[in-house]
C-alpha cells in the first residue's frame, strides 16, 4: 500500500517521516487527528518547505483551506475522515523563530559605516523638522502678541514680554507719548513699518505746528533775537518739519496771494526804473576793457581737491564768494586780499554760491543734495542758519529774487524749489511731469516774475513764477545747459552749453545769435552779462568779452584772456562793479582778477 493514501492515513501517521514533518510545522495545531490534512497537502507542503526553507507561507495556505474552529463548530467532525472531532483534539506545535540572515551591507566595514551614516542622517532630518515646527510656533505666537499690541494695549510691560518670550529675537522699540511698545514682528516687517511711519508722521506734524507757531511770534526783543539766531545757527532746517501728504511727499503751503502781490509790486517798480535807467558814466569803456590783463591770483581752496566751480560778487562791499570742489565756500575781500571766512559744512562739492545783499546772507548749493543759508556776523564770520534738504539729487544752482526775500534752487531731481529766505521754508516745489531730465542752471529775470532754467538735455525752460507754469521752451543746444544769464534790460537771455552760447530775444521768443568760440571737444562753462547790460563774458578754454548790441547788430569780441590756470577749463566768470574787473575761477584752486594795471587791490601771484 502506498505511503500516502486517503484510505489509510493512520498508517502514514505512525511512520517516522510523518512525525518529523509534524514537528517541523510552525504554529500548527494538530493533535490525535493528523488526518486533518490530506496526504496530497502534506506532500505539497513537504516539497514547498524543502524549496523555500520556510513553513509560514505554506501553513497560512493550509489554514485558509480549512478554518478548523468554524468547521468543528458547525459539523463536529473531521472534514477528511468524517470522524467526530472537538477542539480538545487539537494539539499546538511550537517551534523557534528562524533568525533572518544578515543583510549584504553588514557584511563589510564600509557597508556598516554606510548604514550608520544613513541612520545619522535620518536622526538629523528628524531633529531639523522638530526645529522647524518650533520656529513656526514661535512666529505664530509672536504675531498673535504683536496683533494684541497693535489693537491698543499700550500699557503692557515691555520687560515682562521680553523676559517671558523672546529675549533672543529681534525687536522694535518705539517711544510714543511716554509709552514704550515692543513690537515682536518676526516675519511681519511690513506691518511694523506702517506703524513706525504713522508715528513719524504724527511727530512731524507736531514739529511743523511748533515751527509755524514760533515763526508767528514777533521777535522784537534783542535777547529773543539773539536766542533765535543761536538756535538757527545749529544747522536745523525748517523744511524738515513739514507735513507729509498721503503719497508720502511733503505738503507745501504754496506761494500765497500776499507773496504774489509783493512780487508783482517789485516787478512794476523795477520795470518803471528800467525805462529811465542810463548807462552809468563810471562804467569801464571798451578801450579800457581791451587793455585788461591779469592783476592777481589768490589760492583760496585746498590743493588736495582743486577747482572753483562758482563765484559771486557783493558789489557794495566788493567781496567775492567762491564755491569749490573741496566742499568749501570762501568769502574773500578783494581790496585787502584776505579771506574773510571759510564756509565748511557741505559733504560734497559746492556747485553754486550767491550773495543776498539784504541781511548779509550767503546761499550755497552742493552735490550733497542740500542748500545752506549762511548768516554773516559783526566779526565777519558766517554761521549756518538753515540746511535745506528738499531735493533728492545734486543741487546745481541757486538764484535770488530781486526782493531779496525769496530764492530758488534747481536740482538734477527735475524739480526747482521756491523758498522764503527768513524762515527757510520751501513754499513750493515744481516738477515738470512731461520731462525727466534734471536742471543744471537757473536764474531770475531782473524783474522777478520770470524764471529761466537749463536742463541736462539741452533744453531751456521759461517759467511764470506766480503760476509756476512753463510758458516757453528753447531748444537747439547740444549737451547740458551749463549757465544762464538775463540782460539787465530784460530783453535778452544768454545760455551756455557744450556747443557754445546762444542769445534769445524774449520779446519774440527766438534765437537771434549763436557764438561757437571753442571746438567741438570744449564746452562753454559760464556766460554772464555785466550789471549794466553792456558786456557779455564767456568762459571755457579761455575767457572772452563781447560788446552787447541789439538783435540786428553784430556782437563783437573785444577781449580774449588766456586760461592761465594750465587746466584749459575756466569754470566761472563775474564782472565787478561797473565792469572795472573780472573775477575768474578755474579748475585749479586760484581766483584770478583781470583788470587795468594800477587798479586798487594788492597783486599776489601763486
mmCIF file of C-alpha atoms in Angstrom, residues 139-427:
data_model
loop_
_atom_site.group_PDB
_atom_site.id
_atom_site.type_symbol
_atom_site.label_atom_id
_atom_site.label_comp_id
_atom_site.label_asym_id
_atom_site.label_seq_id
_atom_site.Cartn_x
_atom_site.Cartn_y
_atom_site.Cartn_z
ATOM 1 C CA UNK A 139 6.357 83.025 14.883
ATOM 2 C CA UNK A 140 2.658 82.367 15.258
ATOM 3 C CA UNK A 141 2.830 83.252 18.931
ATOM 4 C CA UNK A 142 4.810 86.452 18.304
ATOM 5 C CA UNK A 143 2.356 87.502 15.588
ATOM 6 C CA UNK A 144 -0.558 86.993 17.950
ATOM 7 C CA UNK A 145 1.226 89.089 20.583
ATOM 8 C CA UNK A 146 2.017 91.830 18.042
ATOM 9 C CA UNK A 147 -1.614 91.980 16.912
ATOM 10 C CA UNK A 148 -2.669 92.325 20.525
ATOM 11 C CA UNK A 149 -0.288 95.249 21.000
ATOM 12 C CA UNK A 150 -1.404 96.838 17.748
ATOM 13 C CA UNK A 151 -5.045 96.855 18.786
ATOM 14 C CA UNK A 152 -4.388 99.343 21.550
ATOM 15 C CA UNK A 153 -2.775 97.702 24.536
ATOM 16 C CA UNK A 154 -0.212 100.439 25.200
ATOM 17 C CA UNK A 155 0.272 99.750 28.922
ATOM 18 C CA UNK A 156 1.866 96.307 28.657
ATOM 19 C CA UNK A 157 5.142 95.970 30.487
ATOM 20 C CA UNK A 158 7.775 95.531 27.745
ATOM 21 C CA UNK A 159 10.249 93.889 30.128
ATOM 22 C CA UNK A 160 7.678 91.247 31.069
ATOM 23 C CA UNK A 161 7.184 90.441 27.412
ATOM 24 C CA UNK A 162 10.906 90.251 26.780
ATOM 25 C CA UNK A 163 11.560 88.071 29.844
ATOM 26 C CA UNK A 164 8.742 85.636 29.136
ATOM 27 C CA UNK A 165 9.021 85.262 25.416
ATOM 28 C CA UNK A 166 11.631 86.474 23.041
ATOM 29 C CA UNK A 167 14.755 87.938 24.571
ATOM 30 C CA UNK A 168 16.839 86.490 21.732
ATOM 31 C CA UNK A 169 14.547 87.600 18.922
ATOM 32 C CA UNK A 170 14.859 90.979 17.110
ATOM 33 C CA UNK A 171 12.557 93.650 18.485
ATOM 34 C CA UNK A 172 11.495 97.139 17.562
ATOM 35 C CA UNK A 173 11.026 99.544 20.442
ATOM 36 C CA UNK A 174 9.092 102.703 19.643
ATOM 37 C CA UNK A 175 8.735 105.556 22.143
ATOM 38 C CA UNK A 176 5.488 107.486 21.729
ATOM 39 C CA UNK A 177 3.701 109.775 24.186
ATOM 40 C CA UNK A 178 5.520 108.333 27.175
ATOM 41 C CA UNK A 179 4.658 104.719 26.429
ATOM 42 C CA UNK A 180 7.000 102.010 25.225
ATOM 43 C CA UNK A 181 5.726 99.479 22.754
ATOM 44 C CA UNK A 182 7.602 96.337 21.921
ATOM 45 C CA UNK A 183 6.616 95.089 18.507
ATOM 46 C CA UNK A 184 7.558 91.457 18.036
ATOM 47 C CA UNK A 185 7.458 91.319 14.319
ATOM 48 C CA UNK A 186 9.232 88.121 13.245
ATOM 49 C CA UNK A 187 8.269 87.845 9.593
ATOM 50 C CA UNK A 188 5.812 90.785 9.682
ATOM 51 C CA UNK A 189 8.223 93.632 8.973
ATOM 52 C CA UNK A 190 5.829 95.429 6.645
ATOM 53 C CA UNK A 191 3.188 95.915 9.338
ATOM 54 C CA UNK A 192 5.783 97.290 11.754
ATOM 55 C CA UNK A 193 6.985 99.745 9.090
ATOM 56 C CA UNK A 194 3.465 101.075 8.676
ATOM 57 C CA UNK A 195 3.169 101.666 12.410
ATOM 58 C CA UNK A 196 6.530 103.446 12.542
ATOM 59 C CA UNK A 197 5.616 105.596 9.515
ATOM 60 C CA UNK A 198 2.377 106.662 11.206
ATOM 61 C CA UNK A 199 4.234 107.591 14.392
ATOM 62 C CA UNK A 200 6.814 109.572 12.436
ATOM 63 C CA UNK A 201 4.054 111.388 10.606
ATOM 64 C CA UNK A 202 2.438 112.391 13.901
ATOM 65 C CA UNK A 203 5.820 113.585 15.163
ATOM 66 C CA UNK A 204 6.458 115.617 12.010
ATOM 67 C CA UNK A 205 3.008 117.209 12.224
ATOM 68 C CA UNK A 206 3.673 118.263 15.804
ATOM 69 C CA UNK A 207 7.049 119.701 14.835
ATOM 70 C CA UNK A 208 5.509 121.578 11.901
ATOM 71 C CA UNK A 209 2.845 123.156 14.105
ATOM 72 C CA UNK A 210 5.504 124.148 16.625
ATOM 73 C CA UNK A 211 7.722 125.672 13.935
ATOM 74 C CA UNK A 212 4.823 127.621 12.420
ATOM 75 C CA UNK A 213 3.777 128.977 15.797
ATOM 76 C CA UNK A 214 7.343 130.058 16.532
ATOM 77 C CA UNK A 215 7.556 131.904 13.217
ATOM 78 C CA UNK A 216 4.318 133.768 14.017
ATOM 79 C CA UNK A 217 5.591 135.047 17.366
ATOM 80 C CA UNK A 218 7.087 138.553 16.961
ATOM 81 C CA UNK A 219 10.778 138.724 17.786
ATOM 82 C CA UNK A 220 11.069 142.336 18.930
ATOM 83 C CA UNK A 221 13.288 141.907 21.962
ATOM 84 C CA UNK A 222 17.010 141.796 21.289
ATOM 85 C CA UNK A 223 17.532 138.911 23.683
ATOM 86 C CA UNK A 224 14.923 136.859 21.889
ATOM 87 C CA UNK A 225 16.603 137.656 18.582
ATOM 88 C CA UNK A 226 19.956 136.507 19.926
ATOM 89 C CA UNK A 227 18.494 133.236 21.176
ATOM 90 C CA UNK A 228 16.750 132.662 17.859
ATOM 91 C CA UNK A 229 19.932 133.301 15.889
ATOM 92 C CA UNK A 230 21.783 130.834 18.084
ATOM 93 C CA UNK A 231 19.104 128.205 17.539
ATOM 94 C CA UNK A 232 19.139 128.713 13.794
ATOM 95 C CA UNK A 233 22.909 128.526 13.580
ATOM 96 C CA UNK A 234 22.972 124.959 14.790
ATOM 97 C CA UNK A 235 22.039 123.735 11.322
ATOM 98 C CA UNK A 236 18.412 122.717 11.875
ATOM 99 C CA UNK A 237 16.251 123.224 8.853
ATOM 100 C CA UNK A 238 12.697 124.477 8.781
ATOM 101 C CA UNK A 239 11.782 122.454 5.742
ATOM 102 C CA UNK A 240 12.344 119.208 7.646
ATOM 103 C CA UNK A 241 9.371 119.975 9.884
ATOM 104 C CA UNK A 242 6.799 119.983 7.121
ATOM 105 C CA UNK A 243 3.789 117.697 6.928
ATOM 106 C CA UNK A 244 3.598 114.662 4.696
ATOM 107 C CA UNK A 245 0.802 114.091 2.237
ATOM 108 C CA UNK A 246 -0.988 110.788 1.566
ATOM 109 C CA UNK A 247 1.608 109.832 -1.071
ATOM 110 C CA UNK A 248 4.491 110.416 1.348
ATOM 111 C CA UNK A 249 5.550 113.709 -0.267
ATOM 112 C CA UNK A 250 5.901 116.898 1.736
ATOM 113 C CA UNK A 251 2.943 119.255 1.743
ATOM 114 C CA UNK A 252 3.915 122.744 0.567
ATOM 115 C CA UNK A 253 1.953 125.855 1.614
ATOM 116 C CA UNK A 254 2.352 127.329 -1.871
ATOM 117 C CA UNK A 255 3.001 130.897 -2.972
ATOM 118 C CA UNK A 256 0.304 132.890 -1.212
ATOM 119 C CA UNK A 257 -1.605 135.835 -2.697
ATOM 120 C CA UNK A 258 0.300 138.244 -0.473
ATOM 121 C CA UNK A 259 3.624 136.955 -1.813
ATOM 122 C CA UNK A 260 2.348 137.220 -5.383
ATOM 123 C CA UNK A 261 1.324 140.807 -4.666
ATOM 124 C CA UNK A 262 4.794 141.509 -3.325
ATOM 125 C CA UNK A 263 6.415 140.016 -6.437
ATOM 126 C CA UNK A 264 4.097 141.965 -8.730
ATOM 127 C CA UNK A 265 4.787 145.266 -6.980
ATOM 128 C CA UNK A 266 8.542 144.632 -7.222
ATOM 129 C CA UNK A 267 8.194 143.873 -10.922
ATOM 130 C CA UNK A 268 6.257 147.091 -11.554
ATOM 131 C CA UNK A 269 8.779 149.228 -9.675
ATOM 132 C CA UNK A 270 11.813 147.713 -11.418
ATOM 133 C CA UNK A 271 10.213 147.950 -14.842
ATOM 134 C CA UNK A 272 9.482 151.622 -14.264
ATOM 135 C CA UNK A 273 13.056 152.283 -13.137
ATOM 136 C CA UNK A 274 14.496 150.422 -16.124
ATOM 137 C CA UNK A 275 12.789 152.733 -18.582
ATOM 138 C CA UNK A 276 14.606 155.697 -17.054
ATOM 139 C CA UNK A 277 17.925 153.941 -16.488
ATOM 140 C CA UNK A 278 21.023 155.340 -18.132
ATOM 141 C CA UNK A 279 24.354 153.638 -18.609
ATOM 142 C CA UNK A 280 26.423 154.806 -15.618
ATOM 143 C CA UNK A 281 29.298 157.149 -16.536
ATOM 144 C CA UNK A 282 31.592 155.154 -14.250
ATOM 145 C CA UNK A 283 31.216 152.067 -16.447
ATOM 146 C CA UNK A 284 34.539 150.860 -17.848
ATOM 147 C CA UNK A 285 34.794 151.887 -21.510
ATOM 148 C CA UNK A 286 35.567 149.488 -24.292
ATOM 149 C CA UNK A 287 39.142 150.690 -24.753
ATOM 150 C CA UNK A 288 39.803 150.064 -21.053
ATOM 151 C CA UNK A 289 38.416 146.512 -21.255
ATOM 152 C CA UNK A 290 40.667 145.877 -24.240
ATOM 153 C CA UNK A 291 43.697 146.656 -22.051
ATOM 154 C CA UNK A 292 42.669 144.358 -19.175
ATOM 155 C CA UNK A 293 45.278 141.879 -18.003
ATOM 156 C CA UNK A 294 45.692 139.568 -15.021
ATOM 157 C CA UNK A 295 46.193 141.633 -11.896
ATOM 158 C CA UNK A 296 46.323 138.959 -9.193
ATOM 159 C CA UNK A 297 45.784 135.346 -8.345
ATOM 160 C CA UNK A 298 44.618 134.139 -4.943
ATOM 161 C CA UNK A 299 44.878 130.481 -3.763
ATOM 162 C CA UNK A 300 41.559 130.229 -1.934
ATOM 163 C CA UNK A 301 40.826 126.485 -1.927
ATOM 164 C CA UNK A 302 42.625 123.300 -0.948
ATOM 165 C CA UNK A 303 45.337 121.798 -3.077
ATOM 166 C CA UNK A 304 44.101 118.258 -2.378
ATOM 167 C CA UNK A 305 40.839 118.947 -4.241
ATOM 168 C CA UNK A 306 41.458 121.908 -6.544
ATOM 169 C CA UNK A 307 38.786 123.562 -8.611
ATOM 170 C CA UNK A 308 36.477 126.597 -8.298
ATOM 171 C CA UNK A 309 33.020 125.811 -9.672
ATOM 172 C CA UNK A 310 31.091 129.025 -8.975
ATOM 173 C CA UNK A 311 31.581 132.639 -7.939
ATOM 174 C CA UNK A 312 29.557 135.710 -6.995
ATOM 175 C CA UNK A 313 30.362 139.317 -6.088
ATOM 176 C CA UNK A 314 28.774 141.558 -3.429
ATOM 177 C CA UNK A 315 29.058 144.861 -5.310
ATOM 178 C CA UNK A 316 28.574 147.332 -2.451
ATOM 179 C CA UNK A 317 31.293 145.682 -0.344
ATOM 180 C CA UNK A 318 33.446 144.450 -3.232
ATOM 181 C CA UNK A 319 33.801 140.977 -1.739
ATOM 182 C CA UNK A 320 33.851 137.720 -3.699
ATOM 183 C CA UNK A 321 32.377 134.330 -2.789
ATOM 184 C CA UNK A 322 33.645 131.147 -4.418
ATOM 185 C CA UNK A 323 32.445 127.533 -4.244
ATOM 186 C CA UNK A 324 34.938 124.739 -4.701
ATOM 187 C CA UNK A 325 35.407 121.054 -5.292
ATOM 188 C CA UNK A 326 36.913 120.849 -1.782
ATOM 189 C CA UNK A 327 33.340 121.151 -0.310
ATOM 190 C CA UNK A 328 34.029 124.687 0.998
ATOM 191 C CA UNK A 329 32.823 128.155 0.079
ATOM 192 C CA UNK A 330 35.211 131.049 0.652
ATOM 193 C CA UNK A 331 34.342 134.710 1.340
ATOM 194 C CA UNK A 332 37.192 136.877 0.021
ATOM 195 C CA UNK A 333 37.841 140.630 0.373
ATOM 196 C CA UNK A 334 39.340 141.763 -2.929
ATOM 197 C CA UNK A 335 40.530 145.141 -1.597
ATOM 198 C CA UNK A 336 42.584 143.659 1.230
ATOM 199 C CA UNK A 337 43.361 140.375 -0.470
ATOM 200 C CA UNK A 338 42.309 138.475 2.675
ATOM 201 C CA UNK A 339 39.961 135.539 3.226
ATOM 202 C CA UNK A 340 37.157 136.760 5.477
ATOM 203 C CA UNK A 341 35.533 133.391 6.164
ATOM 204 C CA UNK A 342 35.546 129.773 5.012
ATOM 205 C CA UNK A 343 32.098 128.174 4.973
ATOM 206 C CA UNK A 344 32.527 124.498 5.843
ATOM 207 C CA UNK A 345 29.664 122.059 6.237
ATOM 208 C CA UNK A 346 28.838 120.530 2.876
ATOM 209 C CA UNK A 347 29.941 116.953 2.342
ATOM 210 C CA UNK A 348 30.434 117.251 -1.438
ATOM 211 C CA UNK A 349 31.465 119.904 -3.940
ATOM 212 C CA UNK A 350 29.815 123.343 -3.801
ATOM 213 C CA UNK A 351 28.129 123.838 -7.175
ATOM 214 C CA UNK A 352 26.663 127.322 -6.736
ATOM 215 C CA UNK A 353 27.102 130.332 -4.439
ATOM 216 C CA UNK A 354 25.061 133.571 -4.227
ATOM 217 C CA UNK A 355 25.091 136.704 -2.070
ATOM 218 C CA UNK A 356 21.872 138.118 -0.653
ATOM 219 C CA UNK A 357 22.536 141.847 -0.443
ATOM 220 C CA UNK A 358 19.994 142.205 2.322
ATOM 221 C CA UNK A 359 20.728 140.917 5.849
ATOM 222 C CA UNK A 360 24.270 139.831 4.880
ATOM 223 C CA UNK A 361 23.322 136.298 3.809
ATOM 224 C CA UNK A 362 25.101 133.797 1.563
ATOM 225 C CA UNK A 363 23.488 130.826 -0.211
ATOM 226 C CA UNK A 364 25.419 127.710 -1.171
ATOM 227 C CA UNK A 365 24.239 124.689 -3.166
ATOM 228 C CA UNK A 366 26.037 121.376 -3.207
ATOM 229 C CA UNK A 367 26.192 117.964 -4.796
ATOM 230 C CA UNK A 368 25.262 116.576 -1.360
ATOM 231 C CA UNK A 369 21.597 117.443 -2.252
ATOM 232 C CA UNK A 370 21.379 120.334 0.211
ATOM 233 C CA UNK A 371 21.215 124.124 0.197
ATOM 234 C CA UNK A 372 22.685 126.072 3.114
ATOM 235 C CA UNK A 373 21.843 129.595 4.228
ATOM 236 C CA UNK A 374 24.747 131.360 5.959
ATOM 237 C CA UNK A 375 24.305 134.400 8.212
ATOM 238 C CA UNK A 376 27.081 136.983 8.492
ATOM 239 C CA UNK A 377 28.056 138.459 11.856
ATOM 240 C CA UNK A 378 29.861 141.543 13.118
ATOM 241 C CA UNK A 379 33.064 139.523 13.373
ATOM 242 C CA UNK A 380 32.818 138.829 9.603
ATOM 243 C CA UNK A 381 32.285 135.143 10.266
ATOM 244 C CA UNK A 382 29.375 133.279 8.707
ATOM 245 C CA UNK A 383 27.258 130.766 10.600
ATOM 246 C CA UNK A 384 24.923 128.201 9.068
ATOM 247 C CA UNK A 385 21.353 129.354 9.576
ATOM 248 C CA UNK A 386 19.407 126.750 7.610
ATOM 249 C CA UNK A 387 20.136 123.397 5.983
ATOM 250 C CA UNK A 388 17.509 122.696 3.328
ATOM 251 C CA UNK A 389 17.069 119.072 2.270
ATOM 252 C CA UNK A 390 14.110 119.189 -0.077
ATOM 253 C CA UNK A 391 15.927 117.830 -3.126
ATOM 254 C CA UNK A 392 16.764 114.191 -3.803
ATOM 255 C CA UNK A 393 19.678 114.762 -6.188
ATOM 256 C CA UNK A 394 22.538 117.227 -6.687
ATOM 257 C CA UNK A 395 21.542 120.876 -6.367
ATOM 258 C CA UNK A 396 23.113 122.640 -9.341
ATOM 259 C CA UNK A 397 22.070 126.280 -8.941
ATOM 260 C CA UNK A 398 20.597 128.902 -6.608
ATOM 261 C CA UNK A 399 19.286 132.305 -7.672
ATOM 262 C CA UNK A 400 17.981 135.183 -5.539
ATOM 263 C CA UNK A 401 14.815 137.157 -6.283
ATOM 264 C CA UNK A 402 15.037 140.926 -6.681
ATOM 265 C CA UNK A 403 13.121 141.465 -3.410
ATOM 266 C CA UNK A 404 15.934 139.673 -1.537
ATOM 267 C CA UNK A 405 13.200 137.860 0.393
ATOM 268 C CA UNK A 406 12.975 134.714 -1.722
ATOM 269 C CA UNK A 407 15.241 132.415 -3.707
ATOM 270 C CA UNK A 408 15.050 129.379 -5.990
ATOM 271 C CA UNK A 409 17.156 126.213 -6.066
ATOM 272 C CA UNK A 410 17.374 123.901 -9.091
ATOM 273 C CA UNK A 411 18.369 120.251 -8.919
ATOM 274 C CA UNK A 412 19.082 117.202 -11.021
ATOM 275 C CA UNK A 413 15.975 115.600 -9.489
ATOM 276 C CA UNK A 414 13.913 117.506 -12.118
ATOM 277 C CA UNK A 415 12.470 119.992 -9.595
ATOM 278 C CA UNK A 416 13.030 123.592 -8.562
ATOM 279 C CA UNK A 417 12.059 124.937 -5.143
ATOM 280 C CA UNK A 418 10.853 128.418 -4.201
ATOM 281 C CA UNK A 419 11.970 129.361 -0.654
ATOM 282 C CA UNK A 420 11.213 132.028 1.887
ATOM 283 C CA UNK A 421 14.610 133.336 2.979
ATOM 284 C CA UNK A 422 13.756 134.379 6.526
ATOM 285 C CA UNK A 423 12.259 131.059 7.599
ATOM 286 C CA UNK A 424 13.996 128.684 5.188
ATOM 287 C CA UNK A 425 10.569 127.252 4.327
ATOM 288 C CA UNK A 426 10.054 125.701 0.905
ATOM 289 C CA UNK A 427 6.833 127.314 -0.307
#
